[in-house]
Coordinates of C-alpha atoms in Angstrom, one line a residue:
M2 CA 11.5 -22.6 -8.2
K3 CA 7.9 -21.7 -8.6
T4 CA 7.0 -18.3 -10.1
A5 CA 4.8 -15.8 -8.2
R6 CA 3.0 -12.6 -8.9
L7 CA 3.0 -10.0 -6.1
I8 CA 0.0 -7.8 -5.2
L9 CA 1.3 -5.0 -3.0
G10 CA -1.2 -2.9 -1.2
G11 CA -1.1 0.7 0.0
G12 CA -0.5 2.0 3.5
S13 CA 1.8 5.0 3.5
A14 CA 4.9 4.3 5.8
Y15 CA 3.4 0.9 6.6
G16 CA 4.2 0.0 3.0
L17 CA 7.9 0.0 3.7
A18 CA 7.3 -3.5 5.1
H19 CA 6.9 -4.5 1.5
I20 CA 10.7 -4.3 1.1
G21 CA 11.4 -7.0 3.7
V22 CA 8.5 -9.1 2.4
I23 CA 10.1 -9.0 -1.1
E24 CA 13.4 -10.1 0.4
A25 CA 11.8 -13.2 2.0
I26 CA 9.7 -14.1 -1.1
A27 CA 12.6 -13.9 -3.4
E28 CA 14.4 -16.6 -1.4
E29 CA 11.7 -19.1 -2.3
Y30 CA 10.0 -17.9 -5.5
E31 CA 10.9 -16.3 -8.8
I32 CA 8.9 -13.0 -8.9
T33 CA 7.5 -12.6 -12.4
G34 CA 5.1 -9.8 -12.1
V35 CA 3.8 -7.1 -9.7
V36 CA 0.7 -5.0 -9.3
G37 CA 0.9 -2.2 -6.8
T38 CA -1.2 0.6 -5.2
S39 CA 0.2 3.7 -3.5
M40 CA 3.4 2.7 -1.5
G41 CA 2.9 -0.8 -3.1
A42 CA 3.3 0.8 -6.5
I43 CA 6.4 2.7 -5.4
V44 CA 8.1 -0.4 -4.1
G45 CA 6.8 -2.5 -7.0
G46 CA 8.2 0.0 -9.5
L47 CA 11.7 -0.4 -8.0
L48 CA 11.2 -4.2 -8.0
A49 CA 10.3 -4.1 -11.7
C50 CA 13.6 -2.3 -12.3
S51 CA 15.5 -5.0 -10.5
V52 CA 16.5 -2.8 -7.6
S53 CA 17.4 -5.2 -4.7
P54 CA 15.6 -5.0 -1.4
Q55 CA 18.8 -3.9 0.3
K56 CA 19.1 -1.1 -2.2
M57 CA 15.4 -0.1 -1.7
L58 CA 16.1 0.0 2.1
E59 CA 19.1 2.3 1.5
L60 CA 17.0 4.6 -0.7
A61 CA 14.2 4.7 1.9
Q62 CA 16.7 5.6 4.6
D63 CA 18.3 8.3 2.6
V64 CA 15.1 10.2 1.9
S65 CA 14.7 13.2 4.2
T66 CA 11.3 14.5 5.4
L67 CA 12.2 17.9 4.1
E68 CA 12.9 16.4 0.7
L69 CA 9.4 15.0 0.6
F70 CA 7.5 17.9 2.2
N71 CA 9.6 20.9 1.2
P72 CA 7.8 24.3 1.7
L73 CA 9.3 25.2 -1.7
T74 CA 7.1 22.6 -3.3
L75 CA 3.8 23.9 -2.0
D76 CA 0.9 23.4 -4.5
F77 CA -0.3 26.9 -5.5
S78 CA -3.1 25.5 -7.5
R79 CA -4.6 24.5 -4.1
S80 CA -5.5 21.0 -5.3
G81 CA -3.1 19.6 -2.6
I82 CA -0.6 20.9 0.0
F83 CA 2.4 19.9 -2.1
D84 CA 2.8 19.7 -5.8
G85 CA 4.6 16.4 -5.9
K86 CA 7.3 17.5 -8.3
A87 CA 10.1 16.7 -5.9
I88 CA 8.8 13.2 -5.5
T89 CA 8.5 12.7 -9.2
R90 CA 12.2 13.8 -9.6
L91 CA 13.1 11.3 -6.9
F92 CA 11.3 8.5 -8.7
E93 CA 12.9 9.4 -12.0
D94 CA 16.3 9.2 -10.3
W95 CA 15.5 5.8 -8.7
T96 CA 14.2 4.3 -11.9
Q97 CA 16.7 6.0 -14.2
E98 CA 13.8 7.4 -16.1
R99 CA 12.9 4.0 -17.5
M100 CA 9.6 3.3 -19.2
I101 CA 7.3 0.6 -17.9
E102 CA 7.8 -1.2 -21.3
Q103 CA 11.5 -1.4 -20.4
A104 CA 11.0 -2.9 -16.9
D105 CA 12.5 -6.3 -16.2
I106 CA 9.2 -7.8 -15.1
P107 CA 5.6 -6.9 -16.0
Y108 CA 4.4 -4.0 -13.8
I109 CA 1.1 -2.3 -13.2
A110 CA 0.4 0.8 -11.0
V111 CA -3.2 1.2 -9.9
A112 CA -4.5 4.8 -9.8
F113 CA -7.9 6.5 -9.7
D114 CA -8.9 9.1 -12.4
L115 CA -11.0 11.9 -11.0
H116 CA -12.2 13.0 -14.5
R117 CA -13.7 9.6 -15.3
Q118 CA -14.4 8.6 -11.7
L119 CA -12.8 5.1 -12.2
T120 CA -9.7 3.0 -11.5
V121 CA -7.0 3.0 -14.2
L122 CA -4.3 0.4 -14.6
I123 CA -1.1 2.1 -15.8
D124 CA 1.0 -0.5 -17.6
K125 CA 2.9 1.7 -20.1
G126 CA 4.7 5.0 -20.1
S127 CA 7.0 6.6 -17.5
L128 CA 7.6 4.4 -14.5
A129 CA 8.2 7.4 -12.3
K130 CA 4.9 9.1 -13.3
A131 CA 3.0 5.8 -12.8
M132 CA 4.5 5.6 -9.3
R133 CA 3.6 9.2 -8.6
A134 CA 0.1 8.8 -10.0
S135 CA -0.7 5.8 -7.9
S136 CA 0.6 7.4 -4.7
S137 CA -1.0 10.9 -5.1
L138 CA -2.5 11.0 -1.6
P139 CA -5.6 13.3 -1.7
F140 CA -5.3 16.5 0.2
I141 CA -1.6 16.0 0.7
F142 CA -0.3 15.9 -2.9
A143 CA -1.8 17.5 -6.0
P144 CA -3.3 15.0 -8.4
Q145 CA -0.9 13.7 -11.1
E146 CA -1.9 15.0 -14.5
M147 CA -1.1 12.7 -17.4
E148 CA -2.7 13.5 -20.8
D149 CA -6.4 14.1 -20.0
Y150 CA -6.2 12.0 -16.8
L151 CA -6.2 13.5 -13.3
F152 CA -4.8 10.7 -11.0
I153 CA -5.0 10.3 -7.3
D154 CA -3.9 7.5 -5.0
G155 CA -5.2 4.1 -6.2
S156 CA -6.0 3.0 -2.7
V157 CA -9.2 5.1 -2.6
A158 CA -10.8 2.3 -4.6
H159 CA -8.3 -0.7 -4.5
P160 CA -6.1 -0.6 -1.4
L161 CA -5.2 -4.2 -2.1
P162 CA -5.5 -4.6 -5.9
L163 CA -6.1 -8.4 -6.0
A164 CA -8.8 -7.9 -8.7
F165 CA -6.1 -7.3 -11.2
A166 CA -3.8 -10.2 -10.3
D167 CA -4.4 -12.0 -13.6
K168 CA -2.9 -9.0 -15.5
V169 CA 0.6 -10.2 -14.7
P170 CA 2.2 -13.6 -15.0
G171 CA 2.9 -16.0 -12.1
E172 CA 2.0 -19.6 -11.0
I173 CA 0.7 -18.3 -7.7
T174 CA -0.7 -15.1 -6.3
I175 CA 0.9 -13.6 -3.2
A176 CA -1.0 -10.7 -1.6
V177 CA 0.7 -8.4 0.8
N178 CA -1.5 -6.3 3.1
V179 CA 0.1 -3.7 5.3
L180 CA -3.1 -1.9 6.5
P181 CA -4.5 -2.1 10.0
T182 CA -7.1 -4.9 10.3
A183 CA -10.7 -3.5 10.4
S184 CA -12.2 -4.2 13.8
P185 CA -15.6 -6.0 14.1
D186 CA -16.2 -4.4 17.5
I187 CA -19.0 -1.9 18.1
E188 CA -20.0 -0.2 21.3
I189 CA -23.0 1.9 22.3
Y190 CA -22.3 5.5 23.3
E191 CA -22.3 6.1 27.1
P192 CA -22.3 9.6 28.5
G193 CA -19.9 10.5 31.3
H194 CA -16.7 9.2 29.8
K195 CA -13.6 11.3 30.8
Q196 CA -12.3 13.5 28.1
T197 CA -9.2 12.2 26.4
K198 CA -6.2 14.4 26.3
Q199 CA -5.0 13.0 23.0
K200 CA -5.1 15.6 20.2
L201 CA -4.9 14.7 16.5
T202 CA -3.8 17.0 13.7
R203 CA -6.0 17.4 10.6
Y204 CA -3.5 15.2 8.8
E205 CA -3.8 12.4 11.4
V206 CA -7.6 12.6 11.4
F207 CA -7.7 12.3 7.6
M208 CA -5.2 9.5 7.4
Q209 CA -6.6 7.4 10.3
S210 CA -10.1 7.7 8.8
L211 CA -8.9 6.8 5.4
M212 CA -6.9 3.8 6.6
Q213 CA -9.8 2.3 8.6
N214 CA -11.9 2.4 5.5
Q215 CA -9.2 0.9 3.4
G216 CA -8.5 -1.8 5.9
F217 CA -12.1 -3.0 5.5
M218 CA -11.8 -2.8 1.7
A219 CA -8.6 -4.9 1.8
I220 CA -10.4 -7.7 3.7
Q221 CA -13.2 -7.6 1.1
S222 CA -10.6 -8.0 -1.7
I223 CA -9.0 -11.0 0.0
V224 CA -12.4 -12.7 0.6
K225 CA -13.5 -12.1 -3.0
N226 CA -10.3 -12.8 -4.9
K227 CA -8.8 -15.6 -2.8
P228 CA -5.0 -15.3 -3.2
D229 CA -2.8 -18.4 -2.8
I230 CA -0.8 -16.7 0.0
I231 CA -1.7 -13.9 2.2
I232 CA 1.0 -11.9 4.0
H233 CA -0.3 -9.6 6.7
A234 CA 2.6 -7.2 7.4
H235 CA 1.0 -4.3 9.3
H236 CA 3.4 -3.1 12.0
P237 CA 1.3 -2.5 15.1
D238 CA 3.9 -0.3 16.9
F239 CA 4.4 2.5 14.4
G240 CA 2.3 4.9 12.5
F241 CA 1.6 5.8 8.9
Y242 CA 3.9 8.8 9.2
D243 CA 7.0 6.9 10.5
L244 CA 8.9 7.1 7.2
K245 CA 12.2 7.2 9.1
K246 CA 11.6 3.7 10.6
A247 CA 12.4 1.9 7.3
Q248 CA 14.7 -0.7 9.0
D249 CA 12.0 -1.6 11.5
F250 CA 9.4 -2.0 8.9
Y251 CA 11.8 -4.0 6.7
D252 CA 12.6 -6.4 9.6
F253 CA 8.9 -6.8 10.5
G254 CA 7.9 -7.4 6.8
Y255 CA 10.7 -10.0 6.4
Q256 CA 9.6 -11.9 9.5
A257 CA 5.9 -11.7 8.6
A258 CA 6.6 -13.1 5.2
K259 CA 8.9 -15.9 6.4
K260 CA 6.1 -16.9 8.9
A261 CA 3.4 -16.8 6.2
L262 CA 5.4 -18.7 3.6
G263 CA 6.3 -21.4 6.2
E264 CA 2.7 -21.8 7.2
H265 CA 1.6 -22.0 3.6
S266 CA 3.4 -25.3 3.3
E267 CA 1.2 -26.8 5.9
P268 CA -1.8 -28.9 4.6
D269 CA -5.0 -26.8 4.1
F270 CA -3.4 -23.7 5.7
A271 CA -4.3 -21.4 2.9
A272 CA -7.9 -22.4 2.9
K273 CA -8.1 -22.0 6.7
L274 CA -6.6 -18.5 6.5
R275 CA -9.0 -17.4 3.8
G276 CA -11.8 -18.8 6.0
S277 CA -10.6 -16.7 8.9
Y278 CA -10.8 -13.6 6.7
E279 CA -14.3 -14.6 5.6
K280 CA -15.4 -15.0 9.2
L281 CA -13.9 -11.6 10.1
F282 CA -15.7 -9.9 7.1
E283 CA -18.9 -11.6 8.2
R284 CA -18.5 -10.4 11.8
I285 CA -17.9 -6.8 10.7
V286 CA -21.0 -6.8 8.5
T287 CA -23.3 -8.4 10.9
R288 CA -22.0 -7.1 14.3
A289 CA -24.4 -4.1 14.4
R290 CA -27.4 -6.4 14.4
E291 CA -26.3 -8.1 17.6
I292 CA -26.3 -5.0 19.8

């Protein structure tokens, strides 16, 4: 059985698909290292502790929205809506307060430090705090303070952290992208369109804007770093807030991974897939010149 390093991207609830993806990959490869951002860092941290995909699914299904967004955990420092302490306690329970150095496979959580204005790779210290730091979604959660660092979600700079794949062992690199694909389409404004009745909350406006940008950055990362296998596991029928749809995301991720792994065995498939991402990236960049 070949060994593989996993690169797990961010994507809020979409990242629950990582659980099903891991189940499928483990059937064909020995996973020997994981680099994760945001939800990818959370799932990756559990994987590093040898928590099975089925147990991860159970944990995801057991978490209540009130537990995550409890009014009693409001952030009175005003650097976020919630202080994140409840989530940290949850991660500590899930990881049994283990240190990264005690993990069963090499693990890296990708976070962004506001003090230094750069990406930081967390490969030592508390697993729970690393998971919390990497998933500190700006505006929603207060940044995670660790020593003189002030961490926010690693996805702001590396939504699919392929740039750091060589930091963990594995014969092949498998990238898992759960973000919506950036569209190359552009249209010219035309007055007279009927007003839409769809209303978005401030949270929805923020998250949709963030994920569109991150979707584009993820494509850039794939084109530049050329993973051996690309698994695109973005569920088109649900939203970034659908945390209670864990089983659906799991099933979708499992099927997406089985399909990608099966296609990978076909001659030249990996090169053709990377080529399709390169063409998409080129279309996005050049489309504005065509109108």
